[in-house]
CSV table of C-alpha atoms in Angstrom, one decimal:
chain,number,residue,atom,x,y,z
A,16,MET,CA,0.0,0.0,0.0
A,17,ASP,CA,1.1,3.6,-0.6
A,18,ARG,CA,2.1,4.3,3.0
A,19,CYS,CA,5.3,4.6,5.0
A,20,VAL,CA,6.3,3.0,8.3
A,21,VAL,CA,9.1,4.0,10.7
A,22,LEU,CA,10.9,1.4,12.8
A,23,VAL,CA,13.0,2.9,15.6
A,24,ASP,CA,15.6,1.2,17.6
A,25,ALA,CA,15.4,3.3,20.8
A,26,GLY,CA,18.7,2.1,22.2
A,27,TYR,CA,20.5,3.2,19.0
A,28,LEU,CA,18.6,6.5,18.6
A,29,LEU,CA,18.9,7.8,22.2
A,30,GLY,CA,22.5,6.4,22.7
A,31,ALA,CA,23.8,8.0,19.5
A,32,THR,CA,22.0,11.2,20.3
A,33,ALA,CA,23.5,11.4,23.8
A,34,ASN,CA,26.9,10.7,22.4
A,35,LEU,CA,26.4,13.6,19.9
A,36,LEU,CA,25.1,16.1,22.4
A,37,THR,CA,27.0,15.2,25.6
A,38,GLY,CA,30.0,13.1,24.5
A,39,GLN,CA,28.8,10.0,26.4
A,40,PRO,CA,26.4,7.4,25.0
A,41,SER,CA,24.2,7.3,28.1
A,42,ARG,CA,20.5,7.9,27.7
A,43,ALA,CA,20.2,9.1,31.3
A,44,ARG,CA,22.1,12.3,30.2
A,45,LEU,CA,19.3,13.4,27.9
A,46,THR,CA,16.0,15.1,28.5
A,47,VAL,CA,13.6,13.9,25.7
A,48,ASP,CA,10.3,15.5,24.5
A,49,HIS,CA,8.7,12.3,23.2
A,50,ALA,CA,5.8,14.2,21.6
A,51,ALA,CA,8.1,16.4,19.7
A,52,LEU,CA,10.3,13.4,18.8
A,53,ALA,CA,7.3,11.5,17.3
A,54,ALA,CA,6.2,14.5,15.4
A,55,ALA,CA,9.7,15.2,14.0
A,56,LEU,CA,10.0,11.5,12.8
A,57,ALA,CA,6.6,11.5,11.2
A,58,GLU,CA,7.2,14.8,9.4
A,59,ARG,CA,10.6,13.8,8.1
A,60,ALA,CA,9.4,10.4,7.0
A,61,GLU,CA,6.5,11.8,5.0
A,62,ALA,CA,8.7,14.5,3.5
A,63,GLU,CA,11.4,12.0,2.4
A,64,THR,CA,9.1,9.2,1.1
A,65,GLY,CA,6.3,11.4,-0.2
A,66,LEU,CA,3.8,9.0,1.4
A,67,PRO,CA,1.4,9.4,4.4
A,68,LEU,CA,2.6,7.8,7.6
A,69,LEU,CA,0.9,4.5,8.7
A,70,ARG,CA,2.7,4.1,12.0
A,71,ILE,CA,5.8,4.5,14.1
A,72,TYR,CA,7.1,1.4,15.8
A,73,TRP,CA,9.2,2.1,18.9
A,74,PHE,CA,11.4,-0.8,20.0
A,75,ASP,CA,13.0,-0.7,23.4
A,76,ALA,CA,13.8,-2.8,26.5
A,77,ALA,CA,12.6,-2.6,30.1
A,78,PRO,CA,13.0,-4.7,33.2
A,79,ASP,CA,10.6,-7.6,33.1
A,80,ARG,CA,9.1,-6.0,30.0
A,81,ARG,CA,7.1,-3.6,32.2
A,82,SER,CA,6.4,-0.2,30.6
A,83,LEU,CA,8.4,2.7,32.0
A,84,PRO,CA,7.0,6.3,32.2
A,85,GLU,CA,8.5,7.2,28.8
A,86,HIS,CA,6.9,4.1,27.2
A,87,ARG,CA,3.5,5.1,28.6
A,88,ARG,CA,4.0,8.6,27.2
A,89,LEU,CA,4.8,7.2,23.8
A,90,ARG,CA,1.9,4.8,23.8
A,91,SER,CA,-0.5,7.7,24.4
A,92,LEU,CA,0.6,9.4,21.2
A,93,PRO,CA,-1.3,8.9,17.9
A,94,ARG,CA,0.2,6.4,15.4
A,95,VAL,CA,2.9,5.2,17.8
A,96,THR,CA,3.2,1.5,18.8
A,97,VAL,CA,5.7,0.4,21.5
A,98,ARG,CA,7.3,-3.0,21.4
A,99,LEU,CA,9.3,-4.0,24.5
A,100,GLY,CA,12.1,-6.5,25.0
A,101,ALA,CA,13.7,-7.6,28.3
A,102,LEU,CA,16.4,-5.6,30.1
A,103,THR,CA,18.6,-7.9,32.1
A,104,ARG,CA,21.8,-7.5,34.2
A,105,ALA,CA,24.8,-9.4,32.9
A,106,GLU,CA,28.5,-9.0,34.0
A,107,GLY,CA,27.7,-5.7,35.8
A,108,ARG,CA,25.9,-4.0,32.9
A,109,TRP,CA,22.4,-3.8,31.5
A,110,VAL,CA,21.8,-5.8,28.3
A,111,GLN,CA,18.7,-5.8,26.2
A,112,LYS,CA,17.2,-9.1,25.0
A,113,GLY,CA,14.7,-9.7,22.2
A,114,VAL,CA,14.7,-6.2,20.7
A,115,ASP,CA,16.6,-7.2,17.5
A,116,ALA,CA,14.3,-10.3,17.1
A,117,ALA,CA,11.2,-8.1,17.4
A,118,MET,CA,12.4,-5.6,14.9
A,119,HIS,CA,13.3,-8.4,12.4
A,120,ALA,CA,9.9,-10.0,12.9
A,121,GLU,CA,8.1,-6.7,12.3
A,122,LEU,CA,10.2,-6.0,9.2
A,123,THR,CA,9.3,-9.3,7.6
A,124,GLU,CA,5.7,-9.2,8.6
A,125,LEU,CA,5.2,-5.7,7.1
A,126,ALA,CA,6.8,-6.9,3.9
A,127,HIS,CA,4.8,-10.1,3.6
A,128,ASN,CA,1.5,-8.3,4.3
A,129,ARG,CA,2.4,-5.5,1.9
A,130,ALA,CA,1.4,-3.1,4.6
A,131,CYS,CA,3.7,-0.3,3.3
A,132,ALA,CA,5.5,0.8,0.2
A,133,ASP,CA,8.4,2.6,2.0
A,134,LEU,CA,10.0,1.6,5.3
A,135,VAL,CA,12.3,3.9,7.3
A,136,LEU,CA,14.7,2.0,9.6
A,137,LEU,CA,16.4,3.9,12.3
A,138,SER,CA,19.0,1.5,13.6
A,139,GLY,CA,22.7,0.5,13.2
A,140,ASP,CA,22.5,-3.2,14.1
A,141,GLY,CA,23.8,-5.5,11.4
A,142,ASP,CA,21.6,-8.3,12.7
A,143,LEU,CA,18.7,-6.6,10.9
A,144,LEU,CA,20.3,-7.3,7.5
A,145,PRO,CA,18.2,-10.4,6.7
A,146,GLY,CA,15.0,-8.5,7.5
A,147,MET,CA,16.1,-5.6,5.3
A,148,VAL,CA,16.8,-8.0,2.4
A,149,CYS,CA,13.4,-9.7,2.9
A,150,ALA,CA,11.6,-6.4,2.8
A,151,LYS,CA,13.4,-5.4,-0.4
A,152,GLU,CA,12.6,-8.7,-2.1
A,153,HIS,CA,8.8,-8.0,-1.4
A,154,GLY,CA,9.1,-4.6,-3.2
A,155,VAL,CA,9.5,-2.4,-0.2
A,156,VAL,CA,11.9,0.6,-0.5
A,157,VAL,CA,14.1,0.7,2.6
A,158,HIS,CA,15.3,4.1,3.9
A,159,LEU,CA,18.2,3.8,6.5
A,160,TRP,CA,18.6,6.7,8.9
A,161,ALA,CA,21.6,7.4,11.0
A,162,VAL,CA,22.3,9.8,13.8
A,163,GLN,CA,25.3,12.1,13.0
A,164,PRO,CA,28.4,10.4,14.3
A,165,VAL,CA,30.9,12.0,16.6
A,166,GLU,CA,34.5,12.6,15.3
A,167,HIS,CA,35.8,9.5,13.6
A,168,ASP,CA,33.0,7.2,14.9
A,169,PHE,CA,30.8,5.3,12.5
A,170,ASN,CA,27.7,4.1,14.4
A,171,GLN,CA,26.1,1.8,11.9
A,172,SER,CA,26.8,-1.6,10.4
A,173,GLU,CA,28.7,-1.3,7.1
A,174,ASP,CA,26.6,-4.2,5.6
A,175,LEU,CA,23.4,-2.4,6.6
A,176,VAL,CA,24.5,0.8,5.0
A,177,ALA,CA,25.4,-1.0,1.8
A,178,GLU,CA,22.1,-2.8,1.5
A,179,ALA,CA,19.8,0.1,2.1
A,180,ASP,CA,18.0,1.8,-0.8
A,181,GLU,CA,18.2,5.3,0.6
A,182,ARG,CA,20.4,6.7,3.3
A,183,GLN,CA,20.0,9.9,5.4
A,184,VAL,CA,21.8,11.4,8.4
A,185,LEU,CA,19.9,13.1,11.3
A,186,ASP,CA,22.1,16.0,12.1
A,187,ARG,CA,22.5,17.9,15.4
A,188,ALA,CA,19.9,20.5,14.4
A,189,PHE,CA,17.3,17.8,14.0
A,190,VAL,CA,17.9,16.0,17.3
A,191,GLU,CA,18.0,19.3,19.2
A,192,ARG,CA,14.4,19.8,18.3
A,193,TRP,CA,13.4,17.1,20.8
A,194,ALA,CA,16.4,16.3,22.9
A,195,GLN,CA,18.6,18.4,25.3
A,196,PRO,CA,21.4,17.5,27.7
A,197,ARG,CA,20.1,16.9,31.1
A,198,GLU,CA,21.3,19.5,33.7
A,199,LEU,CA,23.3,18.0,36.5
A,200,GLN,CA,21.6,18.2,39.9
A,201,THR,CA,23.4,20.4,42.4
A,202,PRO,CA,23.5,19.2,46.0
A,203,LEU,CA,21.3,21.0,48.5
A,204,PRO,CA,23.2,23.3,50.9
A,205,LEU,CA,23.6,22.2,54.5
A,206,ALA,CA,21.4,23.9,57.0
A,207,ALA,CA,23.1,26.6,59.1
A,208,ALA,CA,24.3,25.3,62.4
A,209,GLY,CA,22.4,26.7,65.3
A,210,PRO,CA,21.2,25.8,68.8
A,211,ALA,CA,18.1,23.7,68.8
A,212,ARG,CA,15.3,24.4,71.3
A,213,VAL,CA,14.5,21.2,73.1
A,214,GLY,CA,12.1,20.8,76.1
A,215,PRO,CA,9.6,23.1,77.6
A,216,ALA,CA,9.6,26.9,77.2
A,217,PRO,CA,11.6,28.9,79.8
A,218,ALA,CA,9.6,30.0,82.9
A,219,LEU,CA,8.3,33.6,83.0
A,220,PRO,CA,9.1,36.0,85.9
A,221,ASP,CA,6.5,36.5,88.6
A,222,GLY,CA,3.6,38.7,87.4
A,223,ALA,CA,4.7,38.7,83.8
A,224,SER,CA,2.2,37.7,81.1
A,225,PRO,CA,3.1,35.8,77.9
A,226,PRO,CA,3.5,37.9,74.8
A,227,ALA,CA,0.3,38.6,72.7
A,228,GLY,CA,-0.3,36.9,69.5
A,229,PRO,CA,-1.0,33.4,68.3
A,230,GLU,CA,0.7,30.5,69.9
A,231,PRO,CA,3.9,29.8,68.1
A,232,GLU,CA,4.3,26.5,66.4
A,233,PRO,CA,6.9,24.1,67.8
A,234,GLU,CA,10.1,24.4,66.0
A,235,ALA,CA,11.7,21.4,64.3
A,236,PRO,CA,15.1,20.5,65.5
A,237,ALA,CA,17.7,22.3,63.4
A,238,ALA,CA,19.9,20.2,61.1
A,239,VAL,CA,23.3,19.6,62.4
A,240,ALA,CA,25.8,20.9,59.8
A,241,LEU,CA,29.1,19.0,59.6
A,242,PRO,CA,32.1,21.2,59.5
A,243,ARG,CA,33.5,21.5,56.0
A,244,PRO,CA,37.2,20.8,55.6
A,245,THR,CA,39.2,23.6,54.1
A,246,GLY,CA,42.5,23.8,52.4
A,247,LEU,CA,42.3,20.3,50.8
A,248,ARG,CA,43.5,19.7,47.3
A,249,VAL,CA,40.9,18.5,44.8
A,250,VAL,CA,42.3,15.5,42.9
A,251,PRO,CA,40.7,15.2,39.5
A,252,THR,CA,39.3,11.9,38.2
A,253,PRO,CA,40.2,10.5,34.7
A,254,ARG,CA,36.8,11.8,33.5
A,255,ASP,CA,37.7,15.3,34.6
A,256,LEU,CA,41.0,15.1,32.6
A,257,ALA,CA,39.2,13.8,29.6
A,258,VAL,CA,37.3,17.1,29.2
A,259,ARG,CA,39.7,19.4,27.5
A,260,PRO,CA,39.2,23.2,27.9
A,261,GLY,CA,38.3,25.3,25.0
A,262,PRO,CA,39.9,28.6,23.9
A,263,GLY,CA,40.1,31.2,26.7
A,264,THR,CA,39.4,28.7,29.5
A,265,PRO,CA,41.9,27.7,32.3
A,266,PRO,CA,44.2,24.8,31.5
A,267,ALA,CA,43.0,21.3,32.4
A,268,LEU,CA,44.0,19.7,35.7
A,269,VAL,CA,47.0,17.3,35.7
A,270,LEU,CA,47.2,14.1,37.7
A,271,ARG,CA,50.2,13.8,40.0
A,272,TRP,CA,51.7,10.9,41.7
A,273,SER,CA,51.2,10.5,45.5
A,274,SER,CA,55.0,10.6,45.9
A,275,ASP,CA,55.3,14.2,44.5
A,276,ARG,CA,56.0,16.9,46.9
A,277,LEU,CA,53.1,19.3,47.6
A,278,GLY,CA,55.0,22.4,46.6
A,279,ALA,CA,56.6,20.9,43.4
A,280,ALA,CA,55.3,22.2,40.1
A,281,PRO,CA,53.7,19.7,37.8
A,282,VAL,CA,56.0,18.3,35.1
A,283,PRO,CA,54.5,18.9,31.7
A,284,VAL,CA,53.9,15.7,29.7
A,285,PRO,CA,54.9,16.0,26.1
A,286,ALA,CA,52.3,15.0,23.6
A,287,PRO,CA,53.1,11.7,21.9
A,288,VAL,CA,54.6,12.0,18.5
A,289,PRO,CA,53.1,9.6,15.9
A,290,ALA,CA,55.5,7.4,14.1
A,291,GLY,CA,55.5,8.4,10.5
A,292,PRO,CA,53.0,10.4,8.5
A,293,PRO,CA,49.3,10.6,9.6
A,294,THR,CA,46.9,7.9,8.5
A,295,LEU,CA,43.8,8.5,6.3
A,296,ALA,CA,41.5,8.1,9.3
A,297,GLU,CA,43.3,10.9,11.1
A,298,LEU,CA,42.9,13.2,8.1
A,299,THR,CA,39.2,12.4,7.4
A,300,ARG,CA,36.3,14.3,8.9
A,301,PRO,CA,33.0,12.5,9.8
A,302,GLU,CA,31.3,13.9,6.7
A,303,GLN,CA,34.1,12.7,4.5
A,304,ARG,CA,34.0,9.3,6.1
A,305,TRP,CA,30.4,9.0,5.3
A,306,ALA,CA,31.0,10.0,1.7
A,307,ASP,CA,33.9,7.6,1.4
A,308,ARG,CA,31.7,4.7,2.5
A,309,GLU,CA,29.0,5.7,0.1
A,310,GLU,CA,31.5,5.7,-2.8
A,311,ASP,CA,33.0,2.4,-1.8
A,312,SER,CA,29.6,0.7,-1.6
A,313,THR,CA,28.4,2.0,-4.9
A,314,GLU,CA,31.6,2.2,-7.0
A,315,ALA,CA,33.8,-0.7,-6.0
A,316,PRO,CA,37.4,-0.7,-7.5
A,317,ALA,CA,38.0,-3.0,-10.4
A,318,ASP,CA,41.0,-4.9,-9.0
A,319,ALA,CA,43.6,-4.9,-6.3
A,320,GLN,CA,45.8,-2.2,-8.0
A,321,ALA,CA,42.8,0.1,-8.3
A,322,VAL,CA,42.1,-0.3,-4.6
A,323,GLY,CA,45.7,0.9,-3.8
A,324,ARG,CA,45.2,3.9,-6.2
A,325,ARG,CA,42.0,5.0,-4.7
A,326,PHE,CA,43.4,4.9,-1.2
A,327,ALA,CA,46.5,6.8,-2.2
A,328,LEU,CA,44.5,9.5,-4.0
A,329,ARG,CA,42.3,10.1,-1.0
A,330,TRP,CA,45.2,10.2,1.4
A,331,LEU,CA,47.2,12.6,-0.9
A,332,SER,CA,44.2,15.0,-1.4
A,333,ARG,CA,43.8,15.4,2.4
A,334,LEU,CA,47.5,15.5,3.5
A,335,GLY,CA,48.8,18.6,1.7
A,336,THR,CA,52.3,18.4,3.2
A,337,GLU,CA,55.1,18.4,0.6
A,338,THR,CA,57.8,17.7,3.1
A,339,VAL,CA,56.3,14.4,4.3
A,340,LEU,CA,55.6,13.4,0.7
A,341,THR,CA,59.1,14.0,-0.5
A,342,ARG,CA,60.5,12.0,2.5
A,343,LEU,CA,58.4,9.0,1.6
A,344,TRP,CA,60.5,8.4,-1.6
A,345,ALA,CA,63.5,7.5,0.6
A,346,ASP,CA,61.8,4.3,1.8
A,347,HIS,CA,60.3,3.3,-1.6
A,348,PRO,CA,59.0,0.6,-2.1
A,349,ARG,CA,58.2,0.2,1.6
A,350,ILE,CA,55.1,2.1,2.9
A,351,PRO,CA,55.3,3.4,6.5
A,352,HIS,CA,53.9,0.8,8.9
A,353,ARG,CA,50.8,2.6,10.2
A,354,LEU,CA,49.8,3.6,6.7
A,355,ASP,CA,50.5,0.2,5.2
A,356,ALA,CA,48.4,-1.5,7.8
A,357,GLU,CA,45.5,0.9,7.2
A,358,LEU,CA,45.9,0.3,3.4
A,359,LEU,CA,45.6,-3.5,3.8
A,360,ARG,CA,42.6,-3.1,6.1
A,361,TYR,CA,40.9,-0.9,3.6
A,362,ALA,CA,41.6,-3.5,0.8
A,363,ALA,CA,40.2,-6.3,3.0
A,364,ARG,CA,36.7,-4.6,2.8
A,365,PHE,CA,36.6,-5.5,-0.9
A,366,GLY,CA,37.5,-9.2,-0.4
A,367,LEU,CA,41.0,-8.9,-1.9
A,368,LEU,CA,42.8,-10.3,1.1
A,369,ALA,CA,40.8,-13.4,1.6
A,370,ALA,CA,42.8,-16.1,3.3
A,371,HIS,CA,43.4,-19.4,1.6
A,372,ASP,CA,44.5,-22.2,4.0
A,373,ASP,CA,45.2,-19.5,6.6
A,374,GLN,CA,47.7,-17.8,4.2
A,375,ILE,CA,47.1,-14.3,2.9
A,376,ASP,CA,47.5,-13.9,-0.9
A,377,GLU,CA,50.8,-12.1,-1.3
A,378,GLU,CA,50.1,-11.4,-5.0
A,379,HIS,CA,47.2,-9.1,-3.9
A,380,ARG,CA,49.4,-7.4,-1.4
A,381,TYR,CA,52.0,-6.5,-4.1
A,382,ALA,CA,49.3,-5.3,-6.5
A,383,ILE,CA,47.7,-3.1,-3.8
A,384,ARG,CA,51.0,-1.5,-2.9
A,385,ALA,CA,52.0,-1.1,-6.5
A,386,GLY,CA,48.7,0.8,-7.1
A,387,PHE,CA,49.5,3.1,-4.1
A,388,TRP,CA,53.0,3.9,-5.5
A,389,ASP,CA,51.6,4.5,-9.0
A,390,ALA,CA,49.2,7.2,-7.8
A,391,PHE,CA,51.9,8.6,-5.5
A,392,ALA,CA,54.3,8.9,-8.4
A,393,GLU,CA,51.8,10.8,-10.5
A,394,ALA,CA,51.0,13.3,-7.7
A,395,VAL,CA,54.6,13.6,-6.3
A,396,PRO,CA,57.4,13.0,-8.9
A,397,ARG,CA,60.4,11.3,-7.4
A,398,PRO,CA,63.3,13.7,-6.7
A,399,GLY,CA,66.0,13.4,-9.3
A,400,LEU,CA,63.8,11.3,-11.7
A,401,ALA,CA,63.7,13.9,-14.4
A,402,VAL,CA,67.5,14.4,-14.2
A,403,ALA,CA,68.1,10.7,-14.5
A,404,GLN,CA,65.9,10.5,-17.6
A,405,GLU,CA,67.8,13.3,-19.3
C-alpha cells in the first residue's frame, strides 16, 4: 500500500544522540520530549518518502518487559506503537534481549503483508540485515537513517548501509528539536548550624504575662551541619581530565603521583609524536568518512591495484604536506607501517585479502602497494627522476 512505516531502535537513537550532544552514550544524560520526537520523525518520513505515515514502531527494552513512564507517554501518542524486549543485568551492565528479534519479525511481517511501500529503519545493528533483504525482495523501499556520528566514529553496520536503498543522516539541528542534555543536579546546601530548642519553654518571671499573638508552632530540630574541611586539594578523576578546555578557559588539571611533593610544580607531559605520516583516518572528517563509504559501496574498485590507487589519491588529497611526501620516496617501495596496515585493512573490505588455507594472498598485497605507489608517483614526482631520464 502507498504508505510509509518508521521502525525505531530506541537504544541506538537515544544512545547515539546522547553521544552527539554530551559526548557520552548514556540515555540518562538526555531530556527527551517524546511528543516532539514522534512529530519530527513523522514529518521527516512523510517528506522523504512522499507518502502518508501509517505508524511509528518504537522498539525498546525494560526490566521484566514492564512499561516505564517514557513508554507510557509514547503509547498515548497517535500512530505510535511500542514493542518491549527484556532488560537484564549481565556482568555488571544492562543488556537488552529480544529487541533485535522483534524488529526483524516486524520487518518481515510488514513486507509479507504489503502493509507499506516505503520503510524507514532507524538503527545501526547488522543483525537486521536479513530482515532488510526480505523487505526489499517484497518490493519495499528501505530508507536507512543514522544519527550524525561524533568525530571518527561510524555508528552503523557497514553491511546495513550498503544494502539500504536510501540513506540519510539526522544532524545535530534535527535531534536538538526534541532532545537536550540533562542538567546536573546540584547538592542541597547544608542547614546553618544553630542551637536547637529542646524541652519546655523557659519559665516567665512572677507577674509577667506571655506575649500577645498566636501560639507559636513548635520548632523542628535544626539540622546539624558538619564542618567543611578547608585547604584540601581536589584530585581530578580521569573523567575530569578527559574534558579538555576550549579557547580562553583555564588549563586542564593534571594528575600527580602521590609521591610528588606538595610544593613541586607539575611536570608537563609532552604529547606523543606519531611514528611516520598521519593515516587516512586521522585526516578524514566525519562527513568525508560517510561520503567515502558511500563511494566504496556503490563504485567498488575493479582490481587490487585500483584499490591501492583509490586509497593513495584520498590520502594525498587530504594531506597537503610536501615535506612528508618527499621524504616517503627515501623508503620506496616500503610504505610506512601505520599507513600500510591501514591500506591493507581498507583493501580487505573489498574481499581482496581473503585467506586461503590461513595464508594471505601475497600477490594481492604486491598489487595493492603497486597501485599506491603509481598514484603517489603521478602526484609527487620522485626527486632526481627527471635528471636521470635526461
